[in-house]
């Protein structure tokens, strides 16, 4: 979701997203983003190993476990951590689970806009 939002909000920023345990893009993430007019159906979950040798200006982690296990990237990029609750961990009704993804999207949008405006 963060990758899709940042791409949507800043066309001049190169964005890459990855994690330690890639899986599929969650259907509720796709649905929440679609409600905002952002299509992430072609996005895929990527492993950090795909990017370890790449240089970045900034690395942003969005969950606490990622912050602790994030590798060191060449060039000593700026590191930022946002403690965003994982919406896929929420249990409950379909509506409660969807709301968790919407809340995450709103949180990420606010943080990304602040990041872009700094």
Coordinates of N, CA and C in Angstrom, one line a residue:
X1 N 0.8 -1.2 0.0 CA 0.0 0.0 0.0 C 0.9 1.3 0.0
X2 N 1.9 1.2 0.8 CA 2.8 2.4 0.9 C 3.4 2.7 -0.5
X3 N 3.9 1.7 -1.2 CA 4.5 1.8 -2.5 C 3.5 2.5 -3.4
X4 N 2.3 1.9 -3.5 CA 1.2 2.5 -4.4 C 0.9 3.9 -4.0
X5 N 0.8 4.2 -2.8 CA 0.4 5.6 -2.3 C 1.5 6.6 -2.7
X6 N 2.8 6.2 -2.4 CA 3.9 7.1 -2.7 C 4.0 7.3 -4.2
X7 N 3.9 6.3 -5.0 CA 3.9 6.4 -6.5 C 2.8 7.4 -6.9
X8 N 1.6 7.2 -6.3 CA 0.5 8.1 -6.7 C 0.7 9.5 -6.3
X9 N 1.3 9.8 -5.1 CA 1.4 11.1 -4.6 C 2.6 11.8 -5.2
X10 N 3.6 11.1 -5.7 CA 4.8 11.8 -6.2 C 5.4 11.0 -7.4
X11 N 5.1 11.6 -8.6 CA 5.5 11.0 -9.8 C 7.0 11.1 -10.0
X12 N 7.7 12.0 -9.3 CA 9.1 12.1 -9.5 C 10.0 11.3 -8.5
X13 N 9.3 10.5 -7.7 CA 10.1 9.7 -6.7 C 10.1 8.3 -7.2
X14 N 11.3 7.7 -7.2 CA 11.4 6.3 -7.5 C 11.1 5.5 -6.2
X15 N 10.2 4.5 -6.3 CA 9.7 3.8 -5.1 C 9.9 2.3 -5.3
X16 N 10.4 1.7 -4.3 CA 10.5 0.2 -4.3 C 10.0 -0.3 -2.9
X17 N 9.4 -1.4 -2.9 CA 8.8 -2.0 -1.7 C 9.2 -3.4 -1.6
X18 N 9.7 -3.8 -0.4 CA 10.1 -5.2 -0.2 C 10.0 -5.6 1.3
X19 N 10.1 -6.9 1.5 CA 10.0 -7.4 2.9 C 10.8 -8.6 3.1
X20 N 10.9 -9.1 4.3 CA 11.6 -10.3 4.6 C 10.8 -11.6 4.2
X21 N 9.5 -11.5 4.2 CA 8.7 -12.6 3.9 C 7.6 -12.3 2.9
X22 N 8.0 -12.2 1.7 CA 7.0 -11.8 0.6 C 5.9 -12.8 0.5
X23 N 4.8 -12.2 0.1 CA 3.6 -13.1 -0.1 C 2.8 -12.4 -1.2
X24 N 1.6 -12.7 -1.3 CA 0.8 -12.0 -2.4 C 0.3 -10.6 -1.8
X25 N -0.1 -9.7 -2.7 CA -0.7 -8.5 -2.2 C -2.1 -8.8 -1.7
X26 N -2.4 -8.4 -0.5 CA -3.7 -8.7 0.2 C -4.9 -8.2 -0.6
X27 N -5.9 -9.0 -0.8 CA -7.1 -8.5 -1.6 C -7.7 -7.3 -0.9
X28 N -7.7 -7.2 0.4 CA -8.3 -6.0 1.0 C -7.5 -4.8 0.8
X29 N -6.2 -4.9 0.7 CA -5.3 -3.8 0.3 C -5.7 -3.3 -1.1
X30 N -5.8 -4.2 -2.0 CA -6.2 -3.9 -3.3 C -7.6 -3.1 -3.3
X31 N -8.5 -3.7 -2.5 CA -9.9 -3.1 -2.5 C -9.8 -1.7 -1.8
X32 N -9.1 -1.5 -0.8 CA -9.0 -0.2 -0.1 C -8.3 0.8 -1.0
X33 N -7.3 0.4 -1.7 CA -6.6 1.3 -2.7 C -7.5 1.7 -3.8
X34 N -8.2 0.7 -4.3 CA -9.2 0.9 -5.4 C -10.2 2.0 -5.1
X35 N -10.7 2.0 -3.8 CA -11.6 3.0 -3.4 C -11.0 4.4 -3.4
X36 N -9.7 4.5 -3.4 CA -9.0 5.8 -3.5 C -8.6 6.1 -4.9
X37 N -9.0 5.2 -5.9 CA -8.7 5.4 -7.3 C -7.3 5.0 -7.6
X38 N -6.7 4.2 -6.8 CA -5.3 3.7 -7.0 C -5.3 2.2 -7.3
X39 N -4.8 1.8 -8.4 CA -4.8 0.4 -8.8 C -3.4 -0.2 -8.5
X40 N -3.4 -1.2 -7.6 CA -2.2 -1.9 -7.2 C -2.3 -3.4 -7.6
X41 N -3.2 -3.7 -8.5 CA -3.4 -5.1 -8.9 C -2.2 -5.7 -9.6
X42 N -1.4 -4.9 -10.2 CA -0.2 -5.4 -10.9 C 1.1 -5.4 -9.9
X43 N 0.9 -4.9 -8.7 CA 2.0 -4.9 -7.8 C 2.3 -6.4 -7.3
X44 N 3.5 -6.6 -6.9 CA 3.8 -7.9 -6.4 C 4.7 -7.7 -5.1
X45 N 4.6 -8.7 -4.2 CA 5.4 -8.7 -3.0 C 6.8 -9.1 -3.4
X46 N 7.8 -8.3 -2.9 CA 9.2 -8.6 -3.3 C 10.0 -8.9 -2.1
X47 N 11.1 -9.6 -2.2 CA 12.0 -9.9 -1.1 C 13.1 -8.9 -1.1
X48 N 13.5 -8.5 0.1 CA 14.6 -7.6 0.3 C 15.9 -7.9 -0.5
X49 N 16.1 -9.2 -0.7 CA 17.3 -9.6 -1.4 C 17.4 -9.0 -2.8
X50 N 16.3 -8.7 -3.4 CA 16.3 -8.1 -4.7 C 16.9 -6.7 -4.7
X51 N 17.0 -6.1 -3.6 CA 17.5 -4.7 -3.5 C 18.7 -4.4 -2.7
X52 N 19.3 -5.4 -2.1 CA 20.4 -5.2 -1.1 C 21.6 -4.5 -1.7
X53 N 21.9 -4.7 -3.0 CA 23.1 -4.1 -3.6 C 22.7 -2.7 -4.2
X54 N 21.5 -2.3 -4.1 CA 21.1 -1.1 -4.7 C 21.3 0.1 -3.8
X55 N 21.5 1.3 -4.3 CA 21.7 2.5 -3.5 C 20.3 3.2 -3.4
X56 N 20.1 3.7 -2.2 CA 18.8 4.5 -1.9 C 19.2 5.7 -1.2
X57 N 18.4 6.8 -1.4 CA 18.5 8.0 -0.6 C 17.9 7.8 0.7
X58 N 16.8 7.1 0.8 CA 16.1 6.9 2.0 C 15.4 5.5 2.0
X59 N 15.4 4.9 3.2 CA 14.8 3.6 3.4 C 13.8 3.8 4.5
X60 N 12.5 3.5 4.3 CA 11.5 3.7 5.2 C 10.9 2.3 5.6
X61 N 10.9 2.0 6.9 CA 10.3 0.8 7.3 C 8.9 1.1 7.9
X62 N 8.0 0.3 7.7 CA 6.6 0.6 8.2 C 6.1 -0.4 9.2
X63 N 6.8 -1.3 9.6 CA 6.4 -2.2 10.8 C 7.6 -2.4 11.7
X64 N 7.3 -2.7 12.9 CA 8.4 -2.8 13.9 C 9.4 -3.9 13.6
X65 N 8.9 -5.0 13.2 CA 9.8 -6.1 12.9 C 10.7 -5.8 11.7
X66 N 10.2 -5.1 10.8 CA 11.0 -4.7 9.6 C 12.1 -3.7 10.0
X67 N 11.8 -2.9 11.0 CA 12.8 -1.9 11.4 C 14.0 -2.6 12.1
X68 N 13.7 -3.7 12.9 CA 14.7 -4.4 13.6 C 15.6 -5.3 12.7
X69 N 15.0 -5.8 11.6 CA 15.7 -6.7 10.7 C 16.1 -6.1 9.4
X70 N 15.9 -4.8 9.2 CA 16.2 -4.2 7.9 C 17.8 -4.3 7.7
X71 N 18.2 -4.7 6.5 CA 19.6 -4.8 6.2 C 20.2 -3.4 6.0
X72 N 21.5 -3.4 6.0 CA 22.3 -2.2 5.8 C 22.4 -2.1 4.2
X73 N 22.0 -0.9 3.7 CA 22.1 -0.6 2.3 C 23.4 0.2 2.0
X74 N 24.0 0.0 0.8 CA 25.1 0.8 0.4 C 24.8 2.3 0.4
X75 N 25.8 3.1 0.8 CA 25.7 4.6 0.7 C 25.1 5.2 1.9
X76 N 24.8 4.4 3.0 CA 24.3 4.9 4.2 C 23.0 5.8 4.0
X77 N 22.0 5.3 3.5 CA 20.8 6.1 3.2 C 20.2 6.5 4.5
X78 N 19.4 7.6 4.4 CA 18.6 8.0 5.6 C 17.6 6.9 5.9
X79 N 17.5 6.6 7.2 CA 16.5 5.6 7.6 C 15.4 6.2 8.5
X80 N 14.2 5.9 8.1 CA 13.0 6.4 8.8 C 12.2 5.2 9.2
X81 N 11.6 5.2 10.4 CA 10.7 4.1 10.8 C 9.4 4.7 11.1
X82 N 8.3 4.1 10.6 CA 6.9 4.4 10.9 C 6.3 3.2 11.5
X83 N 5.9 3.2 12.7 CA 5.3 2.1 13.4 C 3.8 2.0 13.0
X84 N 3.5 1.3 11.9 CA 2.2 1.2 11.3 C 1.6 -0.2 11.6
X85 N 0.5 -0.3 12.3 CA -0.1 -1.6 12.6 C -0.3 -2.4 11.3
X86 N -0.1 -3.7 11.3 CA -0.3 -4.5 10.2 C -1.8 -4.9 10.0
X87 N -2.4 -4.3 9.0 CA -3.9 -4.6 8.9 C -4.2 -6.0 8.6
X88 N -3.3 -6.8 8.0 CA -3.6 -8.2 7.7 C -3.6 -9.0 9.0
X89 N -3.2 -8.5 10.1 CA -3.2 -9.2 11.4 C -4.5 -9.1 12.1
X90 N -5.4 -8.1 11.6 CA -6.6 -7.9 12.3 C -7.6 -9.0 12.0
X91 N -8.3 -9.5 13.1 CA -9.3 -10.5 13.0 C -10.6 -9.9 13.2
X92 N -11.7 -10.6 12.7 CA -13.0 -10.1 12.9 C -13.8 -10.2 11.6
X93 N -14.9 -9.5 11.6 CA -15.8 -9.5 10.4 C -15.0 -9.0 9.2
X94 N -15.6 -9.2 8.0 CA -15.0 -8.7 6.8 C -15.0 -7.2 6.8
X95 N -16.0 -6.5 7.4 CA -16.1 -5.1 7.5 C -15.0 -4.6 8.5
X96 N -14.7 -5.3 9.6 CA -13.7 -4.8 10.5 C -12.3 -5.0 9.9
X97 N -12.1 -6.0 9.2 CA -10.8 -6.3 8.5 C -10.6 -5.2 7.4
X98 N -11.6 -4.9 6.6 CA -11.5 -3.9 5.6 C -11.2 -2.5 6.2
X99 N -11.9 -2.2 7.3 CA -11.6 -0.9 8.0 C -10.2 -0.8 8.5
X100 N -9.6 -1.9 8.9 CA -8.2 -1.9 9.3 C -7.3 -1.5 8.1
X101 N -7.6 -2.0 6.9 CA -6.9 -1.6 5.7 C -7.1 -0.1 5.4
X102 N -8.3 0.3 5.5 CA -8.6 1.8 5.3 C -7.9 2.6 6.3
X103 N -7.9 2.2 7.5 CA -7.2 3.0 8.6 C -5.7 3.1 8.3
X104 N -5.2 1.9 7.8 CA -3.7 1.9 7.5 C -3.5 2.8 6.3
X105 N -4.3 2.8 5.3 CA -4.2 3.6 4.1 C -4.2 5.1 4.6
X106 N -5.1 5.5 5.4 CA -5.2 6.9 5.9 C -3.9 7.3 6.6
X107 N -3.4 6.4 7.5 CA -2.2 6.6 8.3 C -1.0 6.8 7.3
X108 N -0.9 5.9 6.4 CA 0.2 5.9 5.5 C 0.2 7.2 4.6
X109 N -1.0 7.6 4.1 CA -1.1 8.8 3.3 C -0.7 10.0 4.1
X110 N -1.1 10.1 5.4 CA -0.7 11.3 6.2 C 0.9 11.3 6.3
X111 N 1.4 10.1 6.6 CA 2.9 10.1 6.8 C 3.6 10.4 5.5
X112 N 3.2 9.8 4.4 CA 3.8 10.1 3.1 C 3.7 11.5 2.8
X113 N 2.6 12.2 3.0 CA 2.4 13.6 2.6 C 3.4 14.4 3.5
X114 N 3.5 14.1 4.7 CA 4.5 14.8 5.6 C 5.9 14.6 5.1
X115 N 6.2 13.4 4.7 CA 7.5 13.0 4.2 C 7.8 13.9 3.0
X116 N 6.9 13.9 2.1 CA 7.1 14.7 0.8 C 7.2 16.2 1.0
X117 N 6.6 16.7 2.1 CA 6.6 18.1 2.3 C 7.7 18.6 3.2
X118 N 8.6 17.7 3.6 CA 9.7 18.1 4.5 C 10.8 18.9 3.8

